[in-house]
Amino acid sequence: MVSKMKTVLVTGGAGFIGSHLCDRFVEKKLNVICVDNLISGDMKNITQLLKKNNFKFVRHDISKPIKIKGSVDYILHFASPASPVDYMMYPIQTLKVGALGTHNALGLAKAKKAKFMLASTSEVYGDPLVHPQPESYWGHVNPIGPRGVYDEAKRFAEAITMAYHRVHKIDSRIIRIFNTYGPRMRRQDGRAVPNFIDQALKNIPITVYGDGSQTRSFCYIDDLVEGIIKLMHSDIHTPINIGNPNEFTIKELARIVLKLTGSKSRIVYKPLPQDDPKQRKPIIAQAKRLLKWQPKTPLKEGLERTISWFRIS
Ligand code: UDP
């Protein structure tokens, strides 16, 4: 007997991470339903998929209830503005997609008896007082600050996902995604990697916020996608950190981008945004042990690929 093709629904499927997931699932011959309201997603990310007969795009805001005909086997809830610039521009939408959007996506998972994955974030740790961050750390978040709209929405999203798991026995997973970069980040995205590459390629000043001593740990998109797929096939219901534990200061990142692009840009220092985390680095012991996952792409290699993509797009 030929087994029926599985259907996967990706919210935020036209976004940076979501579109890479759609690519992978289409290639794996799953039926893919991509749901996106295109606030921060872009049709350009999925044009290559529109002609495939196992891909369907539905323009819809998941903060509003959704009806889907037929069976759905997996739901990956990745819809949300994720750049600080975006979630400060769309604070209400960010809160709504984390809260109402997650509720709707879980409701659909319940109705369809689908496996569910929530895209959570290292932002649930806020400006962390524990370093590096294990999954057991409860975080240090300012609920009423400008980043609170994203951080608290994702914290609520984790809470409602666990409640649906406990009460409705939803087969759920929660991934805490640390800074990820790669092709398809928008030039005007506002995050450090696309900003620095865009500025370096234009030979205009590189804007480092604060004194650049704050740290981040950057994971290449292909490594993240591997982690997502491994977690989806696991039966781990508690949050799992997925990220690259190699930590860099933002000033170091700016210097590496300058070197790799051969840019003439100089570094200029701008005020540090409110509540900007001073340090961030995942402990990935759980992902290594339980998923047999760890990132493979060194920063230099990932940046080279990203820079090549920025040059041609
Ligand atoms: N950043 C910077 N210049 C920029 C954009 C960001 O110095 O043009 C800094 C930002 O203040 C933060 C770090 O780079 O300390 C990472 O910011 P990003 O927006 O990429 O992600 P975050 O980890 O803050 O969500």
mmCIF file of C-alpha atoms and ligand atoms in Angstrom:
data_model
loop_
_atom_site.group_PDB
_atom_site.id
_atom_site.type_symbol
_atom_site.label_atom_id
_atom_site.label_comp_id
_atom_site.label_asym_id
_atom_site.label_seq_id
_atom_site.Cartn_x
_atom_site.Cartn_y
_atom_site.Cartn_z
ATOM 1 C CA MET A 1 0.000 0.000 0.000
ATOM 2 C CA VAL A 2 1.281 3.456 -0.865
ATOM 3 C CA SER A 3 1.228 5.623 2.259
ATOM 4 C CA LYS A 4 -0.611 8.920 1.917
ATOM 5 C CA MET A 5 1.497 12.048 1.523
ATOM 6 C CA LYS A 6 1.723 13.886 4.842
ATOM 7 C CA THR A 7 0.560 17.482 5.063
ATOM 8 C CA VAL A 8 2.541 20.127 6.913
ATOM 9 C CA LEU A 9 1.260 23.630 7.620
ATOM 10 C CA VAL A 10 3.799 26.370 8.297
ATOM 11 C CA THR A 11 2.608 29.686 9.720
ATOM 12 C CA GLY A 12 4.993 32.470 8.758
ATOM 13 C CA GLY A 13 5.913 30.287 5.788
ATOM 14 C CA ALA A 14 6.900 33.252 3.616
ATOM 15 C CA GLY A 15 9.304 34.579 6.247
ATOM 16 C CA PHE A 16 13.034 34.043 6.596
ATOM 17 C CA ILE A 17 12.967 30.776 8.570
ATOM 18 C CA GLY A 18 9.500 29.681 7.417
ATOM 19 C CA SER A 19 10.411 29.807 3.714
ATOM 20 C CA HIS A 20 13.523 27.674 4.264
ATOM 21 C CA LEU A 21 11.285 25.143 6.030
ATOM 22 C CA CYS A 22 8.776 25.202 3.142
ATOM 23 C CA ASP A 23 11.639 24.593 0.677
ATOM 24 C CA ARG A 24 12.785 21.583 2.672
ATOM 25 C CA PHE A 25 9.302 20.067 3.071
ATOM 26 C CA VAL A 26 8.424 20.541 -0.623
ATOM 27 C CA GLU A 27 11.706 18.842 -1.548
ATOM 28 C CA LYS A 28 10.814 15.970 0.837
ATOM 29 C CA LYS A 29 7.507 15.573 -1.064
ATOM 30 C CA LEU A 30 5.217 16.593 1.750
ATOM 31 C CA ASN A 31 2.072 18.576 1.005
ATOM 32 C CA VAL A 32 2.937 22.058 2.216
ATOM 33 C CA ILE A 33 0.442 24.734 3.238
ATOM 34 C CA CYS A 34 2.171 28.051 3.783
ATOM 35 C CA VAL A 35 0.151 30.568 5.817
ATOM 36 C CA ASP A 36 1.401 34.148 6.001
ATOM 37 C CA ASN A 37 -0.093 37.640 6.219
ATOM 38 C CA LEU A 38 3.088 39.116 4.671
ATOM 39 C CA ILE A 39 3.682 41.699 7.433
ATOM 40 C CA SER A 40 7.329 40.724 7.546
ATOM 41 C CA GLY A 41 7.225 37.767 5.151
ATOM 42 C CA ASP A 42 7.775 38.252 1.428
ATOM 43 C CA MET A 43 6.350 36.461 -1.630
ATOM 44 C CA LYS A 44 9.876 36.635 -3.120
ATOM 45 C CA ASN A 45 10.929 33.972 -0.582
ATOM 46 C CA ILE A 46 8.453 31.442 -1.981
ATOM 47 C CA THR A 47 8.158 32.261 -5.713
ATOM 48 C CA GLN A 48 10.212 29.137 -6.510
ATOM 49 C CA LEU A 49 7.544 27.060 -4.725
ATOM 50 C CA LEU A 50 4.360 28.537 -6.190
ATOM 51 C CA LYS A 51 4.489 26.335 -9.290
ATOM 52 C CA LYS A 52 4.953 23.085 -7.320
ATOM 53 C CA ASN A 53 1.823 20.988 -6.992
ATOM 54 C CA ASN A 54 2.612 20.005 -3.391
ATOM 55 C CA PHE A 55 2.734 23.669 -2.274
ATOM 56 C CA LYS A 56 -0.125 26.003 -1.468
ATOM 57 C CA PHE A 57 0.044 29.595 -0.242
ATOM 58 C CA VAL A 58 -2.759 30.947 1.942
ATOM 59 C CA ARG A 59 -2.655 34.660 2.732
ATOM 60 C CA HIS A 60 -4.068 34.800 6.224
ATOM 61 C CA ASP A 61 -3.344 36.413 9.585
ATOM 62 C CA ILE A 62 -3.109 33.486 12.016
ATOM 63 C CA SER A 63 -4.168 35.859 14.815
ATOM 64 C CA LYS A 64 -7.626 35.260 13.334
ATOM 65 C CA PRO A 65 -9.199 31.775 13.358
ATOM 66 C CA ILE A 66 -8.379 29.623 10.356
ATOM 67 C CA LYS A 67 -10.237 26.804 8.603
ATOM 68 C CA ILE A 68 -8.311 24.265 6.561
ATOM 69 C CA LYS A 69 -9.947 21.496 4.530
ATOM 70 C CA GLY A 70 -8.565 17.977 4.759
ATOM 71 C CA SER A 71 -6.035 16.414 7.041
ATOM 72 C CA VAL A 72 -2.995 18.158 8.506
ATOM 73 C CA ASP A 73 -0.263 16.058 10.092
ATOM 74 C CA TYR A 74 2.172 18.720 11.288
ATOM 75 C CA ILE A 75 1.763 22.384 12.229
ATOM 76 C CA LEU A 76 4.838 24.557 12.658
ATOM 77 C CA HIS A 77 3.882 27.912 14.134
ATOM 78 C CA PHE A 78 6.619 30.276 12.979
ATOM 79 C CA ALA A 79 4.589 33.428 12.294
ATOM 80 C CA SER A 80 5.814 36.528 14.123
ATOM 81 C CA PRO A 81 7.821 39.654 13.542
ATOM 82 C CA ALA A 82 11.230 38.639 14.930
ATOM 83 C CA SER A 83 13.511 41.608 14.377
ATOM 84 C CA PRO A 84 13.472 44.167 17.224
ATOM 85 C CA VAL A 85 12.842 46.890 14.602
ATOM 86 C CA ASP A 86 9.763 44.981 13.359
ATOM 87 C CA TYR A 87 8.256 44.133 16.680
ATOM 88 C CA MET A 88 8.675 47.696 17.842
ATOM 89 C CA MET A 89 6.927 48.843 14.632
ATOM 90 C CA TYR A 90 4.139 46.247 15.043
ATOM 91 C CA PRO A 91 3.847 45.842 18.829
ATOM 92 C CA ILE A 92 0.148 44.901 18.896
ATOM 93 C CA GLN A 93 0.437 42.447 15.968
ATOM 94 C CA THR A 94 3.465 40.874 17.682
ATOM 95 C CA LEU A 95 1.512 40.369 20.903
ATOM 96 C CA LYS A 96 -1.490 39.080 18.973
ATOM 97 C CA VAL A 97 0.379 36.539 16.868
ATOM 98 C CA GLY A 98 2.200 35.181 19.930
ATOM 99 C CA ALA A 99 -1.020 34.964 21.946
ATOM 100 C CA LEU A 100 -4.073 34.666 19.660
ATOM 101 C CA GLY A 101 -2.045 33.229 16.780
ATOM 102 C CA THR A 102 -0.628 30.473 18.962
ATOM 103 C CA HIS A 103 -4.117 29.783 20.351
ATOM 104 C CA ASN A 104 -5.517 29.456 16.814
ATOM 105 C CA ALA A 105 -2.624 27.288 15.631
ATOM 106 C CA LEU A 106 -3.051 25.015 18.673
ATOM 107 C CA GLY A 107 -6.807 24.860 18.063
ATOM 108 C CA LEU A 108 -6.121 23.711 14.519
ATOM 109 C CA ALA A 109 -3.616 21.121 15.801
ATOM 110 C CA LYS A 110 -6.276 19.847 18.229
ATOM 111 C CA ALA A 111 -8.956 19.630 15.523
ATOM 112 C CA LYS A 112 -6.620 17.895 13.058
ATOM 113 C CA LYS A 113 -4.791 15.770 15.654
ATOM 114 C CA ALA A 114 -1.588 17.231 14.222
ATOM 115 C CA LYS A 115 1.871 17.285 15.746
ATOM 116 C CA PHE A 116 2.681 20.875 16.716
ATOM 117 C CA MET A 117 5.831 22.952 16.982
ATOM 118 C CA LEU A 118 6.079 26.414 18.501
ATOM 119 C CA ALA A 119 8.902 28.650 17.364
ATOM 120 C CA SER A 120 9.969 30.259 20.618
ATOM 121 C CA THR A 121 13.076 32.317 21.145
ATOM 122 C CA SER A 122 16.110 33.053 23.281
ATOM 123 C CA GLU A 123 14.272 36.317 24.044
ATOM 124 C CA VAL A 124 12.285 34.403 26.678
ATOM 125 C CA TYR A 125 15.509 34.713 28.721
ATOM 126 C CA GLY A 126 15.363 38.528 28.340
ATOM 127 C CA ASP A 127 18.577 40.301 29.376
ATOM 128 C CA PRO A 128 19.896 37.157 31.057
ATOM 129 C CA LEU A 129 21.559 37.151 34.461
ATOM 130 C CA VAL A 130 22.627 33.532 33.943
ATOM 131 C CA HIS A 131 25.247 32.948 31.270
ATOM 132 C CA PRO A 132 25.266 30.854 29.116
ATOM 133 C CA GLN A 133 21.567 30.046 29.120
ATOM 134 C CA PRO A 134 20.228 26.539 29.858
ATOM 135 C CA GLU A 135 16.573 25.690 29.188
ATOM 136 C CA SER A 136 15.988 25.592 32.956
ATOM 137 C CA TYR A 137 16.659 29.358 33.298
ATOM 138 C CA TRP A 138 13.405 31.318 33.791
ATOM 139 C CA GLY A 139 14.757 34.529 32.366
ATOM 140 C CA HIS A 140 14.979 38.225 33.176
ATOM 141 C CA VAL A 141 12.400 40.071 31.089
ATOM 142 C CA ASN A 142 11.055 43.610 31.381
ATOM 143 C CA PRO A 143 7.350 43.045 30.652
ATOM 144 C CA ILE A 144 6.591 46.711 29.930
ATOM 145 C CA GLY A 145 9.722 47.632 27.957
ATOM 146 C CA PRO A 146 9.795 47.909 24.149
ATOM 147 C CA ARG A 147 10.981 44.297 23.752
ATOM 148 C CA GLY A 148 8.314 43.042 26.157
ATOM 149 C CA VAL A 149 5.797 42.751 23.306
ATOM 150 C CA TYR A 150 7.861 39.960 21.751
ATOM 151 C CA ASP A 151 9.353 38.421 24.875
ATOM 152 C CA GLU A 152 6.071 38.177 26.779
ATOM 153 C CA ALA A 153 4.110 37.029 23.717
ATOM 154 C CA LYS A 154 6.560 34.163 23.280
ATOM 155 C CA ARG A 155 6.486 33.371 26.997
ATOM 156 C CA PHE A 156 2.687 33.235 26.810
ATOM 157 C CA ALA A 157 2.973 31.108 23.657
ATOM 158 C CA GLU A 158 5.133 28.605 25.551
ATOM 159 C CA ALA A 159 2.670 28.582 28.465
ATOM 160 C CA ILE A 160 -0.386 27.944 26.258
ATOM 161 C CA THR A 161 1.477 25.279 24.272
ATOM 162 C CA MET A 162 2.310 23.411 27.491
ATOM 163 C CA ALA A 163 -1.305 23.850 28.702
ATOM 164 C CA TYR A 164 -2.651 22.345 25.440
ATOM 165 C CA HIS A 165 -0.141 19.554 25.804
ATOM 166 C CA ARG A 166 -1.219 18.816 29.379
ATOM 167 C CA VAL A 167 -4.970 19.327 28.967
ATOM 168 C CA HIS A 168 -5.640 18.310 25.355
ATOM 169 C CA LYS A 169 -2.669 15.971 24.958
ATOM 170 C CA ILE A 170 -1.405 17.950 21.959
ATOM 171 C CA ASP A 171 1.775 16.334 20.654
ATOM 172 C CA SER A 172 3.748 19.562 20.959
ATOM 173 C CA ARG A 173 7.339 20.721 20.807
ATOM 174 C CA ILE A 174 8.895 24.083 21.706
ATOM 175 C CA ILE A 175 12.086 25.272 20.061
ATOM 176 C CA ARG A 176 13.952 28.229 21.571
ATOM 177 C CA ILE A 177 15.718 29.729 18.589
ATOM 178 C CA PHE A 178 18.849 31.794 19.203
ATOM 179 C CA ASN A 179 20.094 34.414 16.699
ATOM 180 C CA THR A 180 19.921 32.877 13.242
ATOM 181 C CA TYR A 181 21.135 34.386 9.966
ATOM 182 C CA GLY A 182 21.398 33.513 6.305
ATOM 183 C CA PRO A 183 20.052 34.181 2.820
ATOM 184 C CA ARG A 184 16.569 35.777 2.630
ATOM 185 C CA MET A 185 17.019 38.087 5.588
ATOM 186 C CA ARG A 186 15.737 41.421 4.352
ATOM 187 C CA ARG A 187 18.214 44.224 3.771
ATOM 188 C CA GLN A 188 16.043 46.516 5.888
ATOM 189 C CA ASP A 189 15.418 43.816 8.495
ATOM 190 C CA GLY A 190 17.169 45.842 11.192
ATOM 191 C CA ARG A 191 19.072 42.975 12.788
ATOM 192 C CA ALA A 192 22.833 43.107 13.145
ATOM 193 C CA VAL A 193 23.842 40.600 10.446
ATOM 194 C CA PRO A 194 21.743 41.995 7.547
ATOM 195 C CA ASN A 195 22.387 45.597 8.639
ATOM 196 C CA PHE A 196 26.152 45.119 8.728
ATOM 197 C CA ILE A 197 26.283 43.244 5.411
ATOM 198 C CA ASP A 198 24.060 45.796 3.682
ATOM 199 C CA GLN A 199 26.106 48.706 5.069
ATOM 200 C CA ALA A 200 29.419 47.037 4.217
ATOM 201 C CA LEU A 201 28.377 46.295 0.630
ATOM 202 C CA LYS A 202 27.262 49.926 0.182
ATOM 203 C CA ASN A 203 30.473 51.217 1.828
ATOM 204 C CA ILE A 204 28.403 53.255 4.254
ATOM 205 C CA PRO A 205 29.089 53.398 8.019
ATOM 206 C CA ILE A 206 28.487 50.219 10.041
ATOM 207 C CA THR A 207 26.163 51.089 12.916
ATOM 208 C CA VAL A 208 27.278 49.408 16.136
ATOM 209 C CA TYR A 209 24.876 50.080 18.998
ATOM 210 C CA GLY A 210 26.413 50.837 22.399
ATOM 211 C CA ASP A 211 30.134 50.117 22.650
ATOM 212 C CA GLY A 212 29.710 46.819 20.785
ATOM 213 C CA SER A 213 30.789 44.714 23.779
ATOM 214 C CA GLN A 214 27.376 42.974 23.996
ATOM 215 C CA THR A 215 27.522 39.396 22.755
ATOM 216 C CA ARG A 216 25.427 37.140 20.541
ATOM 217 C CA SER A 217 25.892 33.617 19.180
ATOM 218 C CA PHE A 218 24.982 33.256 15.503
ATOM 219 C CA CYS A 219 23.542 30.110 13.951
ATOM 220 C CA TYR A 220 23.441 29.560 10.177
ATOM 221 C CA ILE A 221 19.958 28.878 8.774
ATOM 222 C CA ASP A 222 20.765 25.392 7.391
ATOM 223 C CA ASP A 223 21.910 24.243 10.834
ATOM 224 C CA LEU A 224 18.725 25.599 12.396
ATOM 225 C CA VAL A 225 16.535 23.790 9.820
ATOM 226 C CA GLU A 226 18.303 20.489 10.693
ATOM 227 C CA GLY A 227 17.597 21.134 14.373
ATOM 228 C CA ILE A 228 13.926 21.895 13.685
ATOM 229 C CA ILE A 229 13.476 18.671 11.722
ATOM 230 C CA LYS A 230 15.205 16.583 14.383
ATOM 231 C CA LEU A 231 13.071 18.132 17.107
ATOM 232 C CA MET A 232 9.896 17.583 15.053
ATOM 233 C CA HIS A 233 10.721 13.880 14.855
ATOM 234 C CA SER A 234 11.430 13.633 18.576
ATOM 235 C CA ASP A 235 8.953 13.319 21.418
ATOM 236 C CA ILE A 236 10.421 16.053 23.609
ATOM 237 C CA HIS A 237 7.717 18.371 24.890
ATOM 238 C CA THR A 238 9.773 20.732 27.030
ATOM 239 C CA PRO A 239 11.628 23.654 25.389
ATOM 240 C CA ILE A 240 14.883 22.914 23.587
ATOM 241 C CA ASN A 241 17.562 25.524 22.810
ATOM 242 C CA ILE A 242 18.737 25.460 19.212
ATOM 243 C CA GLY A 243 21.564 27.823 18.382
ATOM 244 C CA ASN A 244 25.273 28.074 17.850
ATOM 245 C CA PRO A 245 27.193 28.391 21.133
ATOM 246 C CA ASN A 246 30.136 30.273 19.586
ATOM 247 C CA GLU A 247 29.856 33.701 21.143
ATOM 248 C CA PHE A 248 31.044 36.964 19.549
ATOM 249 C CA THR A 249 30.864 40.595 20.573
ATOM 250 C CA ILE A 250 28.914 42.771 18.158
ATOM 251 C CA LYS A 251 32.097 44.740 17.478
ATOM 252 C CA GLU A 252 33.806 41.488 16.468
ATOM 253 C CA LEU A 253 30.883 40.678 14.175
ATOM 254 C CA ALA A 254 31.203 44.102 12.520
ATOM 255 C CA ARG A 255 34.954 43.561 11.973
ATOM 256 C CA ILE A 256 34.419 40.086 10.482
ATOM 257 C CA VAL A 257 31.794 41.428 8.052
ATOM 258 C CA LEU A 258 34.152 44.277 7.070
ATOM 259 C CA LYS A 259 36.936 41.797 6.386
ATOM 260 C CA LEU A 260 34.807 39.313 4.430
ATOM 261 C CA THR A 261 33.262 41.985 2.230
ATOM 262 C CA GLY A 262 36.504 43.931 1.736
ATOM 263 C CA SER A 263 34.437 47.014 2.539
ATOM 264 C CA LYS A 264 35.701 50.559 3.034
ATOM 265 C CA SER A 265 33.016 51.255 5.627
ATOM 266 C CA ARG A 266 34.006 52.581 9.026
ATOM 267 C CA ILE A 267 32.319 51.666 12.298
ATOM 268 C CA VAL A 268 30.116 54.316 13.927
ATOM 269 C CA TYR A 269 28.659 53.981 17.410
ATOM 270 C CA LYS A 270 24.947 54.635 18.064
ATOM 271 C CA PRO A 271 22.965 54.514 21.319
ATOM 272 C CA LEU A 272 22.206 51.057 22.685
ATOM 273 C CA PRO A 273 18.449 50.351 22.426
ATOM 274 C CA GLN A 274 16.568 49.982 25.727
ATOM 275 C CA ASP A 275 16.756 46.515 27.345
ATOM 276 C CA ASP A 276 19.184 45.248 24.691
ATOM 277 C CA PRO A 277 20.536 41.972 26.158
ATOM 278 C CA LYS A 278 24.208 42.299 27.169
ATOM 279 C CA GLN A 279 25.040 38.675 26.541
ATOM 280 C CA ARG A 280 23.529 35.632 24.879
ATOM 281 C CA LYS A 281 24.828 32.131 24.323
ATOM 282 C CA PRO A 282 22.871 28.887 24.381
ATOM 283 C CA ILE A 283 23.708 25.768 26.307
ATOM 284 C CA ILE A 284 22.886 23.092 23.743
ATOM 285 C CA ALA A 285 23.667 20.006 25.845
ATOM 286 C CA GLN A 286 20.042 18.810 25.573
ATOM 287 C CA ALA A 287 19.958 19.156 21.773
ATOM 288 C CA LYS A 288 23.276 17.300 21.531
ATOM 289 C CA ARG A 289 22.213 14.491 23.839
ATOM 290 C CA LEU A 290 18.553 14.048 22.917
ATOM 291 C CA LEU A 291 18.531 15.053 19.229
ATOM 292 C CA LYS A 292 22.127 14.276 18.303
ATOM 293 C CA TRP A 293 22.185 17.789 16.852
ATOM 294 C CA GLN A 294 24.855 20.427 16.844
ATOM 295 C CA PRO A 295 25.599 23.270 14.448
ATOM 296 C CA LYS A 296 28.183 22.590 11.750
ATOM 297 C CA THR A 297 28.647 25.928 9.999
ATOM 298 C CA PRO A 298 31.371 28.242 11.317
ATOM 299 C CA LEU A 299 30.439 31.951 11.361
ATOM 300 C CA LYS A 300 32.907 32.836 8.608
ATOM 301 C CA GLU A 301 31.490 30.220 6.240
ATOM 302 C CA GLY A 302 27.866 31.120 6.965
ATOM 303 C CA LEU A 303 28.597 34.817 6.542
ATOM 304 C CA GLU A 304 30.380 34.180 3.216
ATOM 305 C CA ARG A 305 27.280 32.395 1.898
ATOM 306 C CA THR A 306 25.012 35.137 3.215
ATOM 307 C CA ILE A 307 27.182 37.885 1.731
ATOM 308 C CA SER A 308 27.161 36.122 -1.677
ATOM 309 C CA TRP A 309 23.362 36.026 -1.539
ATOM 310 C CA PHE A 310 23.152 39.719 -0.573
ATOM 311 C CA ARG A 311 25.425 40.610 -3.501
ATOM 312 C CA ILE A 312 23.093 39.065 -6.059
ATOM 313 C CA SER A 313 19.688 39.869 -4.603
HETATM 314 N N1 UDP B 1 22.990 45.847 16.617
HETATM 315 C C1 UDP B 1 23.943 46.777 16.276
HETATM 316 N N2 UDP B 1 23.790 47.432 15.090
HETATM 317 C C2 UDP B 1 22.756 47.195 14.242
HETATM 318 C C3 UDP B 1 21.793 46.238 14.589
HETATM 319 C C4 UDP B 1 21.937 45.586 15.800
HETATM 320 O O1 UDP B 1 24.899 47.024 17.008
HETATM 321 O O2 UDP B 1 22.711 47.834 13.172
HETATM 322 C C5 UDP B 1 23.166 45.156 17.900
HETATM 323 C C6 UDP B 1 21.937 45.144 18.802
HETATM 324 O O3 UDP B 1 21.901 46.307 19.597
HETATM 325 C C7 UDP B 1 22.169 43.894 19.611
HETATM 326 C C8 UDP B 1 22.896 42.965 18.631
HETATM 327 O O4 UDP B 1 23.428 43.802 17.620
HETATM 328 O O5 UDP B 1 23.015 44.146 20.700
HETATM 329 C C9 UDP B 1 22.002 41.934 17.995
HETATM 330 O O6 UDP B 1 20.872 42.602 17.533
HETATM 331 P P1 UDP B 1 19.808 41.946 16.587
HETATM 332 O O7 UDP B 1 18.794 43.009 16.279
HETATM 333 O O8 UDP B 1 20.486 41.266 15.471
HETATM 334 O O9 UDP B 1 19.144 40.789 17.439
HETATM 335 P P2 UDP B 1 18.747 40.599 18.982
HETATM 336 O O10 UDP B 1 19.663 39.559 19.442
HETATM 337 O O11 UDP B 1 18.958 41.882 19.748
HETATM 338 O O12 UDP B 1 17.328 40.199 18.943
#
